């Protein structure tokens, strides 16, 4: 009679677990391997729905979830969540070569939570791409992936300089240029690229100069957080009447 053996990962020195720890902790390891980690049932369900095949998929032993079983406390120790997790997976990163519009371009947005939240807003308003300029956080870092709430599997990401972005370019700058709704109403904004600057310094002068429009979201304080501004701008653009 054939006997079936089910193995479970129980050693912290297991090679897959070592790779996952490194991928989660270091941007350099992610960029050289081209792989990243997502954790939790909701994120993995979003990946499944979007047709992403994991390279490695692990689950807590006895959870009944898909994947290779790992001793639950060991899996929890890999998690970046305070509460641990019951499943995680490794995927190949996907980058598109050319940004498509409707596009959000981020310049110097350092905070991975903001990058992930921009992806979430981009998915909500049907943007075709999020393009990352210099000094942006890694969209495949664990914090960005979590903040994206699965949008990292839905919205293509590109590395791009401003010259490669689809026009028209609308630079978002607090208190500068026209109100964004005026630009929307007066046309010329069909599927633009929205340019968003860094949390501290905003957009540099050369990016403002390269833009076709400079616009602000009218507010009663000095400025919004970068991800909030991107989401409100996407909403404003989504209200454009069809061509
Ligand atoms: C926290 S803000 C940068 C604030 C920076 N100290 C400044 O004065 O530009 C980050 C980015 O969000 C966008 N942003 C924030 N508030 C905005 C507003 N009211 N209108 C348009 N864009 C805004 C801009 O792209 C800005 O570069």
PDB file of C-alpha atoms and ligand atoms in Angstrom:
ATOM      1  CA  UNK A   1       0.000   0.000   0.000  1.00  0.00           C
ATOM      2  CA  UNK A   2       1.284   3.503  -0.881  1.00  0.00           C
ATOM      3  CA  UNK A   3       1.710   5.743   2.135  1.00  0.00           C
ATOM      4  CA  UNK A   4       1.357   9.505   1.930  1.00  0.00           C
ATOM      5  CA  UNK A   5       3.706  11.678   3.965  1.00  0.00           C
ATOM      6  CA  UNK A   6       2.703  15.218   4.718  1.00  0.00           C
ATOM      7  CA  UNK A   7       5.623  17.401   5.677  1.00  0.00           C
ATOM      8  CA  UNK A   8       5.307  20.544   7.708  1.00  0.00           C
ATOM      9  CA  UNK A   9       7.935  23.253   8.036  1.00  0.00           C
ATOM     10  CA  UNK A  10       9.012  23.355  11.671  1.00  0.00           C
ATOM     11  CA  UNK A  11      12.546  24.747  11.491  1.00  0.00           C
ATOM     12  CA  UNK A  12      13.286  28.493  11.569  1.00  0.00           C
ATOM     13  CA  UNK A  13      16.314  27.657   9.403  1.00  0.00           C
ATOM     14  CA  UNK A  14      14.186  26.409   6.519  1.00  0.00           C
ATOM     15  CA  UNK A  15      15.441  28.001   3.271  1.00  0.00           C
ATOM     16  CA  UNK A  16      12.017  29.297   2.198  1.00  0.00           C
ATOM     17  CA  UNK A  17      11.516  31.009   5.533  1.00  0.00           C
ATOM     18  CA  UNK A  18      14.982  32.539   5.361  1.00  0.00           C
ATOM     19  CA  UNK A  19      14.233  33.936   1.894  1.00  0.00           C
ATOM     20  CA  UNK A  20      10.905  35.372   3.085  1.00  0.00           C
ATOM     21  CA  UNK A  21      12.556  37.127   6.041  1.00  0.00           C
ATOM     22  CA  UNK A  22      15.112  38.719   3.732  1.00  0.00           C
ATOM     23  CA  UNK A  23      12.526  39.741   1.134  1.00  0.00           C
ATOM     24  CA  UNK A  24      10.366  41.367   3.770  1.00  0.00           C
ATOM     25  CA  UNK A  25      13.238  43.213   5.419  1.00  0.00           C
ATOM     26  CA  UNK A  26      15.419  44.441   2.550  1.00  0.00           C
ATOM     27  CA  UNK A  27      14.638  46.470  -0.532  1.00  0.00           C
ATOM     28  CA  UNK A  28      17.916  45.395  -2.141  1.00  0.00           C
ATOM     29  CA  UNK A  29      16.998  41.713  -1.842  1.00  0.00           C
ATOM     30  CA  UNK A  30      13.608  42.433  -3.419  1.00  0.00           C
ATOM     31  CA  UNK A  31      15.074  44.372  -6.305  1.00  0.00           C
ATOM     32  CA  UNK A  32      17.803  41.827  -7.094  1.00  0.00           C
ATOM     33  CA  UNK A  33      15.496  38.824  -6.849  1.00  0.00           C
ATOM     34  CA  UNK A  34      12.480  40.618  -8.345  1.00  0.00           C
ATOM     35  CA  UNK A  35      10.291  39.011  -5.681  1.00  0.00           C
ATOM     36  CA  UNK A  36       8.153  40.257  -2.832  1.00  0.00           C
ATOM     37  CA  UNK A  37       5.994  38.983   0.022  1.00  0.00           C
ATOM     38  CA  UNK A  38       2.298  39.494   0.681  1.00  0.00           C
ATOM     39  CA  UNK A  39       0.612  38.253   3.808  1.00  0.00           C
ATOM     40  CA  UNK A  40      -2.897  37.617   5.027  1.00  0.00           C
ATOM     41  CA  UNK A  41      -5.940  35.971   3.528  1.00  0.00           C
ATOM     42  CA  UNK A  42      -7.371  39.176   2.030  1.00  0.00           C
ATOM     43  CA  UNK A  43      -4.213  40.104   0.130  1.00  0.00           C
ATOM     44  CA  UNK A  44      -3.699  36.584  -1.161  1.00  0.00           C
ATOM     45  CA  UNK A  45      -7.345  36.452  -2.255  1.00  0.00           C
ATOM     46  CA  UNK A  46      -6.799  39.739  -4.160  1.00  0.00           C
ATOM     47  CA  UNK A  47      -3.743  38.193  -5.840  1.00  0.00           C
ATOM     48  CA  UNK A  48      -5.698  35.053  -6.763  1.00  0.00           C
ATOM     49  CA  UNK A  49      -8.518  37.152  -8.157  1.00  0.00           C
ATOM     50  CA  UNK A  50      -6.100  39.155 -10.285  1.00  0.00           C
ATOM     51  CA  UNK A  51      -4.475  35.942 -11.564  1.00  0.00           C
ATOM     52  CA  UNK A  52      -1.098  36.217  -9.824  1.00  0.00           C
ATOM     53  CA  UNK A  53       0.546  32.815  -9.305  1.00  0.00           C
ATOM     54  CA  UNK A  54       2.641  32.657  -6.112  1.00  0.00           C
ATOM     55  CA  UNK A  55       6.179  31.307  -6.259  1.00  0.00           C
ATOM     56  CA  UNK A  56       5.805  30.068  -2.686  1.00  0.00           C
ATOM     57  CA  UNK A  57       2.603  29.880  -0.677  1.00  0.00           C
ATOM     58  CA  UNK A  58       2.580  29.011   3.010  1.00  0.00           C
ATOM     59  CA  UNK A  59      -0.203  28.502   5.513  1.00  0.00           C
ATOM     60  CA  UNK A  60      -0.452  27.800   9.224  1.00  0.00           C
ATOM     61  CA  UNK A  61      -0.665  24.061   9.868  1.00  0.00           C
ATOM     62  CA  UNK A  62      -4.244  23.033  10.526  1.00  0.00           C
ATOM     63  CA  UNK A  63      -5.708  26.274   9.118  1.00  0.00           C
ATOM     64  CA  UNK A  64      -7.240  24.537   6.134  1.00  0.00           C
ATOM     65  CA  UNK A  65      -5.878  27.275   3.870  1.00  0.00           C
ATOM     66  CA  UNK A  66      -4.031  26.571   0.627  1.00  0.00           C
ATOM     67  CA  UNK A  67      -0.247  26.253   0.741  1.00  0.00           C
ATOM     68  CA  UNK A  68       2.607  24.396   2.319  1.00  0.00           C
ATOM     69  CA  UNK A  69       2.010  24.010   6.031  1.00  0.00           C
ATOM     70  CA  UNK A  70       4.214  25.756   8.580  1.00  0.00           C
ATOM     71  CA  UNK A  71       4.107  25.461  12.364  1.00  0.00           C
ATOM     72  CA  UNK A  72       1.689  28.304  13.281  1.00  0.00           C
ATOM     73  CA  UNK A  73       4.013  30.103  15.710  1.00  0.00           C
ATOM     74  CA  UNK A  74       6.802  30.004  13.143  1.00  0.00           C
ATOM     75  CA  UNK A  75       4.568  31.508  10.465  1.00  0.00           C
ATOM     76  CA  UNK A  76       3.406  34.160  12.918  1.00  0.00           C
ATOM     77  CA  UNK A  77       7.048  35.071  13.587  1.00  0.00           C
ATOM     78  CA  UNK A  78       7.500  35.941   9.881  1.00  0.00           C
ATOM     79  CA  UNK A  79       4.576  38.311   9.890  1.00  0.00           C
ATOM     80  CA  UNK A  80       4.917  42.073   9.911  1.00  0.00           C
ATOM     81  CA  UNK A  81       1.502  42.307  11.536  1.00  0.00           C
ATOM     82  CA  UNK A  82       1.328  42.499  15.315  1.00  0.00           C
ATOM     83  CA  UNK A  83      -1.398  39.884  15.236  1.00  0.00           C
ATOM     84  CA  UNK A  84       0.596  37.392  13.122  1.00  0.00           C
ATOM     85  CA  UNK A  85      -0.872  35.801  10.012  1.00  0.00           C
ATOM     86  CA  UNK A  86      -2.275  32.485   8.827  1.00  0.00           C
ATOM     87  CA  UNK A  87      -0.954  32.639   5.306  1.00  0.00           C
ATOM     88  CA  UNK A  88       1.643  34.393   3.192  1.00  0.00           C
ATOM     89  CA  UNK A  89       3.083  34.073  -0.273  1.00  0.00           C
ATOM     90  CA  UNK A  90       5.983  35.174  -2.440  1.00  0.00           C
ATOM     91  CA  UNK A  91       5.312  36.641  -5.894  1.00  0.00           C
ATOM     92  CA  UNK A  92       7.383  37.864  -8.815  1.00  0.00           C
ATOM     93  CA  UNK A  93       7.306  41.648  -9.069  1.00  0.00           C
ATOM     94  CA  UNK A  94       5.686  43.068 -12.198  1.00  0.00           C
ATOM     95  CA  UNK A  95       6.765  46.401 -13.645  1.00  0.00           C
ATOM     96  CA  UNK A  96       5.448  47.874 -16.869  1.00  0.00           C
ATOM     97  CA  UNK A  97       7.960  49.445 -19.230  1.00  0.00           C
ATOM     98  CA  UNK A  98       5.793  52.394 -20.251  1.00  0.00           C
ATOM     99  CA  UNK A  99       3.355  54.279 -18.055  1.00  0.00           C
ATOM    100  CA  UNK A 100      -0.197  54.533 -19.381  1.00  0.00           C
ATOM    101  CA  UNK A 101      -2.797  57.161 -18.609  1.00  0.00           C
ATOM    102  CA  UNK A 102      -4.793  57.747 -16.491  1.00  0.00           C
ATOM    103  CA  UNK A 103      -1.580  57.822 -14.486  1.00  0.00           C
ATOM    104  CA  UNK A 104      -0.432  59.018 -11.067  1.00  0.00           C
ATOM    105  CA  UNK A 105       3.257  59.948 -10.918  1.00  0.00           C
ATOM    106  CA  UNK A 106       4.960  60.131  -7.534  1.00  0.00           C
ATOM    107  CA  UNK A 107       8.119  62.156  -7.049  1.00  0.00           C
ATOM    108  CA  UNK A 108      10.075  61.577  -3.844  1.00  0.00           C
ATOM    109  CA  UNK A 109       7.166  60.022  -1.957  1.00  0.00           C
ATOM    110  CA  UNK A 110       9.228  58.242   0.699  1.00  0.00           C
ATOM    111  CA  UNK A 111       6.542  56.748   2.869  1.00  0.00           C
ATOM    112  CA  UNK A 112       5.564  53.201   1.792  1.00  0.00           C
ATOM    113  CA  UNK A 113       2.172  53.687   3.444  1.00  0.00           C
ATOM    114  CA  UNK A 114       1.528  56.658   1.145  1.00  0.00           C
ATOM    115  CA  UNK A 115       2.668  54.738  -1.941  1.00  0.00           C
ATOM    116  CA  UNK A 116       0.332  51.857  -1.037  1.00  0.00           C
ATOM    117  CA  UNK A 117      -2.547  54.230  -0.343  1.00  0.00           C
ATOM    118  CA  UNK A 118      -2.024  55.924  -3.724  1.00  0.00           C
ATOM    119  CA  UNK A 119      -2.248  52.487  -5.363  1.00  0.00           C
ATOM    120  CA  UNK A 120      -5.488  51.865  -3.482  1.00  0.00           C
ATOM    121  CA  UNK A 121      -6.923  55.194  -4.681  1.00  0.00           C
ATOM    122  CA  UNK A 122      -5.686  54.506  -8.231  1.00  0.00           C
ATOM    123  CA  UNK A 123      -7.535  51.180  -8.270  1.00  0.00           C
ATOM    124  CA  UNK A 124     -10.680  52.796  -6.878  1.00  0.00           C
ATOM    125  CA  UNK A 125     -10.803  55.378  -9.676  1.00  0.00           C
ATOM    126  CA  UNK A 126      -9.688  53.062 -12.478  1.00  0.00           C
ATOM    127  CA  UNK A 127      -6.254  54.600 -13.076  1.00  0.00           C
ATOM    128  CA  UNK A 128      -4.163  52.653 -15.568  1.00  0.00           C
ATOM    129  CA  UNK A 129      -0.806  53.078 -13.862  1.00  0.00           C
ATOM    130  CA  UNK A 130       1.154  54.459 -10.914  1.00  0.00           C
ATOM    131  CA  UNK A 131       4.573  55.703 -12.020  1.00  0.00           C
ATOM    132  CA  UNK A 132       7.398  56.111  -9.545  1.00  0.00           C
ATOM    133  CA  UNK A 133      10.035  58.753 -10.004  1.00  0.00           C
ATOM    134  CA  UNK A 134      13.212  59.175  -7.945  1.00  0.00           C
ATOM    135  CA  UNK A 135      13.372  58.625  -4.183  1.00  0.00           C
ATOM    136  CA  UNK A 136      10.025  56.884  -3.856  1.00  0.00           C
ATOM    137  CA  UNK A 137       9.327  54.036  -1.439  1.00  0.00           C
ATOM    138  CA  UNK A 138       9.266  50.546  -2.897  1.00  0.00           C
ATOM    139  CA  UNK A 139       5.659  49.702  -3.899  1.00  0.00           C
ATOM    140  CA  UNK A 140       6.471  46.039  -3.202  1.00  0.00           C
ATOM    141  CA  UNK A 141       7.622  46.618   0.396  1.00  0.00           C
ATOM    142  CA  UNK A 142       5.432  44.869   2.986  1.00  0.00           C
ATOM    143  CA  UNK A 143       4.045  48.168   4.283  1.00  0.00           C
ATOM    144  CA  UNK A 144       3.145  49.451   0.799  1.00  0.00           C
ATOM    145  CA  UNK A 145       1.598  46.117  -0.183  1.00  0.00           C
ATOM    146  CA  UNK A 146      -0.538  46.129   2.976  1.00  0.00           C
ATOM    147  CA  UNK A 147      -1.577  49.762   2.530  1.00  0.00           C
ATOM    148  CA  UNK A 148      -2.564  49.032  -1.079  1.00  0.00           C
ATOM    149  CA  UNK A 149      -5.155  46.540   0.231  1.00  0.00           C
ATOM    150  CA  UNK A 150      -4.492  44.348  -2.786  1.00  0.00           C
ATOM    151  CA  UNK A 151      -4.339  47.143  -5.376  1.00  0.00           C
ATOM    152  CA  UNK A 152      -0.673  46.248  -6.010  1.00  0.00           C
ATOM    153  CA  UNK A 153      -2.062  43.207  -7.849  1.00  0.00           C
ATOM    154  CA  UNK A 154      -4.435  45.332  -9.888  1.00  0.00           C
ATOM    155  CA  UNK A 155      -2.728  48.576 -10.848  1.00  0.00           C
ATOM    156  CA  UNK A 156       0.410  48.343 -13.007  1.00  0.00           C
ATOM    157  CA  UNK A 157       3.461  50.133 -11.625  1.00  0.00           C
ATOM    158  CA  UNK A 158       6.262  51.704 -13.654  1.00  0.00           C
ATOM    159  CA  UNK A 159       9.599  53.337 -12.931  1.00  0.00           C
ATOM    160  CA  UNK A 160       9.638  56.471 -15.032  1.00  0.00           C
ATOM    161  CA  UNK A 161      11.100  59.891 -15.423  1.00  0.00           C
ATOM    162  CA  UNK A 162       8.771  62.780 -16.142  1.00  0.00           C
ATOM    163  CA  UNK A 163       9.733  62.792 -19.844  1.00  0.00           C
ATOM    164  CA  UNK A 164       8.240  59.310 -20.287  1.00  0.00           C
ATOM    165  CA  UNK A 165       4.832  60.166 -18.815  1.00  0.00           C
ATOM    166  CA  UNK A 166       1.664  60.395 -20.914  1.00  0.00           C
ATOM    167  CA  UNK A 167       0.497  63.983 -21.402  1.00  0.00           C
ATOM    168  CA  UNK A 168      -1.131  66.198 -20.405  1.00  0.00           C
ATOM    169  CA  UNK A 169       0.778  66.506 -17.145  1.00  0.00           C
ATOM    170  CA  UNK A 170      -1.045  68.127 -14.238  1.00  0.00           C
ATOM    171  CA  UNK A 171       1.273  69.091 -11.383  1.00  0.00           C
ATOM    172  CA  UNK A 172      -0.531  69.139  -8.048  1.00  0.00           C
ATOM    173  CA  UNK A 173       0.878  71.822  -5.767  1.00  0.00           C
ATOM    174  CA  UNK A 174      -0.829  73.192  -2.671  1.00  0.00           C
ATOM    175  CA  UNK A 175      -1.987  76.778  -3.208  1.00  0.00           C
ATOM    176  CA  UNK A 176      -0.474  77.075  -6.711  1.00  0.00           C
ATOM    177  CA  UNK A 177      -1.916  77.470 -10.204  1.00  0.00           C
ATOM    178  CA  UNK A 178      -5.614  77.064 -10.900  1.00  0.00           C
ATOM    179  CA  UNK A 179      -8.106  75.093  -8.873  1.00  0.00           C
ATOM    180  CA  UNK A 180      -8.119  71.542 -10.269  1.00  0.00           C
ATOM    181  CA  UNK A 181     -11.837  71.675 -11.037  1.00  0.00           C
ATOM    182  CA  UNK A 182     -11.249  74.671 -13.356  1.00  0.00           C
ATOM    183  CA  UNK A 183      -8.765  72.693 -15.420  1.00  0.00           C
ATOM    184  CA  UNK A 184     -11.156  69.754 -15.540  1.00  0.00           C
ATOM    185  CA  UNK A 185     -14.087  71.913 -16.623  1.00  0.00           C
ATOM    186  CA  UNK A 186     -12.076  73.754 -19.268  1.00  0.00           C
ATOM    187  CA  UNK A 187     -10.862  70.558 -20.930  1.00  0.00           C
ATOM    188  CA  UNK A 188      -7.417  69.337 -21.875  1.00  0.00           C
ATOM    189  CA  UNK A 189      -7.383  66.831 -19.055  1.00  0.00           C
ATOM    190  CA  UNK A 190      -8.632  63.683 -20.729  1.00  0.00           C
ATOM    191  CA  UNK A 191      -6.612  60.877 -19.121  1.00  0.00           C
ATOM    192  CA  UNK A 192      -3.828  63.041 -17.771  1.00  0.00           C
ATOM    193  CA  UNK A 193      -0.897  62.175 -15.582  1.00  0.00           C
ATOM    194  CA  UNK A 194      -1.247  63.641 -12.103  1.00  0.00           C
ATOM    195  CA  UNK A 195       2.093  64.640 -10.583  1.00  0.00           C
ATOM    196  CA  UNK A 196       2.383  64.367  -6.800  1.00  0.00           C
ATOM    197  CA  UNK A 197       5.343  65.609  -4.794  1.00  0.00           C
ATOM    198  CA  UNK A 198       7.192  64.546  -1.694  1.00  0.00           C
ATOM    199  CA  UNK A 199       5.765  64.809   1.789  1.00  0.00           C
ATOM    200  CA  UNK A 200       8.320  67.422   2.826  1.00  0.00           C
ATOM    201  CA  UNK A 201       9.367  69.396  -0.225  1.00  0.00           C
ATOM    202  CA  UNK A 202       6.523  68.984  -2.709  1.00  0.00           C
ATOM    203  CA  UNK A 203       7.378  68.893  -6.431  1.00  0.00           C
ATOM    204  CA  UNK A 204      10.740  70.325  -7.536  1.00  0.00           C
ATOM    205  CA  UNK A 205      10.754  73.401  -9.812  1.00  0.00           C
ATOM    206  CA  UNK A 206      11.870  71.459 -12.897  1.00  0.00           C
ATOM    207  CA  UNK A 207       8.855  69.149 -12.622  1.00  0.00           C
ATOM    208  CA  UNK A 208       6.505  72.094 -12.172  1.00  0.00           C
ATOM    209  CA  UNK A 209       8.090  73.682 -15.251  1.00  0.00           C
ATOM    210  CA  UNK A 210       7.641  70.502 -17.312  1.00  0.00           C
ATOM    211  CA  UNK A 211       3.921  70.274 -16.516  1.00  0.00           C
ATOM    212  CA  UNK A 212       1.139  71.369 -18.881  1.00  0.00           C
ATOM    213  CA  UNK A 213      -0.936  72.619 -15.954  1.00  0.00           C
ATOM    214  CA  UNK A 214      -0.246  73.446 -12.325  1.00  0.00           C
ATOM    215  CA  UNK A 215      -3.260  72.986 -10.090  1.00  0.00           C
ATOM    216  CA  UNK A 216      -4.310  72.930  -6.477  1.00  0.00           C
ATOM    217  CA  UNK A 217      -7.130  71.373  -4.521  1.00  0.00           C
ATOM    218  CA  UNK A 218      -8.753  74.261  -2.661  1.00  0.00           C
ATOM    219  CA  UNK A 219      -8.474  73.611   1.076  1.00  0.00           C
ATOM    220  CA  UNK A 220      -8.510  75.673   4.267  1.00  0.00           C
ATOM    221  CA  UNK A 221      -5.136  74.483   5.581  1.00  0.00           C
ATOM    222  CA  UNK A 222      -1.636  74.545   4.090  1.00  0.00           C
ATOM    223  CA  UNK A 223      -1.564  71.139   2.424  1.00  0.00           C
ATOM    224  CA  UNK A 224      -2.874  67.582   2.292  1.00  0.00           C
ATOM    225  CA  UNK A 225      -0.980  64.371   2.691  1.00  0.00           C
ATOM    226  CA  UNK A 226       0.385  63.135  -0.685  1.00  0.00           C
ATOM    227  CA  UNK A 227      -1.940  60.117  -0.837  1.00  0.00           C
ATOM    228  CA  UNK A 228      -4.983  62.176   0.139  1.00  0.00           C
ATOM    229  CA  UNK A 229      -4.169  64.719  -2.563  1.00  0.00           C
ATOM    230  CA  UNK A 230      -3.725  61.989  -5.183  1.00  0.00           C
ATOM    231  CA  UNK A 231      -7.058  60.385  -4.265  1.00  0.00           C
ATOM    232  CA  UNK A 232      -9.011  63.655  -4.315  1.00  0.00           C
ATOM    233  CA  UNK A 233      -7.418  64.596  -7.640  1.00  0.00           C
ATOM    234  CA  UNK A 234      -8.360  61.202  -9.099  1.00  0.00           C
ATOM    235  CA  UNK A 235     -11.920  61.754  -7.933  1.00  0.00           C
ATOM    236  CA  UNK A 236     -11.987  65.189  -9.549  1.00  0.00           C
ATOM    237  CA  UNK A 237     -10.663  63.805 -12.832  1.00  0.00           C
ATOM    238  CA  UNK A 238     -13.138  60.900 -12.726  1.00  0.00           C
ATOM    239  CA  UNK A 239     -15.963  63.458 -12.842  1.00  0.00           C
ATOM    240  CA  UNK A 240     -14.971  64.571 -16.329  1.00  0.00           C
ATOM    241  CA  UNK A 241     -17.798  64.106 -18.791  1.00  0.00           C
ATOM    242  CA  UNK A 242     -17.093  61.397 -21.407  1.00  0.00           C
ATOM    243  CA  UNK A 243     -15.443  62.726 -24.576  1.00  0.00           C
TER     244      UNK A 243
HETATM  245  C1  LIG B   1       2.401  67.061   1.983  1.00  0.00           C
HETATM  246  S1  LIG B   1       2.322  67.742   0.386  1.00  0.00           S
HETATM  247  C2  LIG B   1       3.833  68.676   0.297  1.00  0.00           C
HETATM  248  C3  LIG B   1       3.813  69.855   1.102  1.00  0.00           C
HETATM  249  C4  LIG B   1       5.054  70.687   0.868  1.00  0.00           C
HETATM  250  N1  LIG B   1       5.538  71.163   2.125  1.00  0.00           N
HETATM  251  C5  LIG B   1       4.710  71.841  -0.052  1.00  0.00           C
HETATM  252  O1  LIG B   1       4.589  72.932   0.446  1.00  0.00           O
HETATM  253  O2  LIG B   1       4.577  71.606  -1.258  1.00  0.00           O
HETATM  254  C6  LIG B   1       2.672  66.414  -0.680  1.00  0.00           C
HETATM  255  C7  LIG B   1       2.117  66.554  -2.063  1.00  0.00           C
HETATM  256  O3  LIG B   1       0.706  66.415  -2.032  1.00  0.00           O
HETATM  257  C8  LIG B   1       0.111  67.244  -3.035  1.00  0.00           C
HETATM  258  N2  LIG B   1      -0.777  68.198  -2.352  1.00  0.00           N
HETATM  259  C9  LIG B   1      -0.957  68.354  -1.036  1.00  0.00           C
HETATM  260  N3  LIG B   1      -1.905  69.265  -0.794  1.00  0.00           N
HETATM  261  C10 LIG B   1      -2.349  69.695  -1.987  1.00  0.00           C
HETATM  262  C11 LIG B   1      -3.340  70.638  -2.425  1.00  0.00           C
HETATM  263  N4  LIG B   1      -4.093  71.314  -1.571  1.00  0.00           N
HETATM  264  N5  LIG B   1      -3.512  70.822  -3.732  1.00  0.00           N
HETATM  265  C12 LIG B   1      -2.780  70.119  -4.626  1.00  0.00           C
HETATM  266  N6  LIG B   1      -1.846  69.219  -4.282  1.00  0.00           N
HETATM  267  C13 LIG B   1      -1.630  69.010  -2.984  1.00  0.00           C
HETATM  268  C14 LIG B   1       1.236  67.923  -3.774  1.00  0.00           C
HETATM  269  O4  LIG B   1       1.557  67.194  -4.938  1.00  0.00           O
HETATM  270  C15 LIG B   1       2.371  67.865  -2.761  1.00  0.00           C
HETATM  271  O5  LIG B   1       3.622  67.894  -3.400  1.00  0.00           O
END
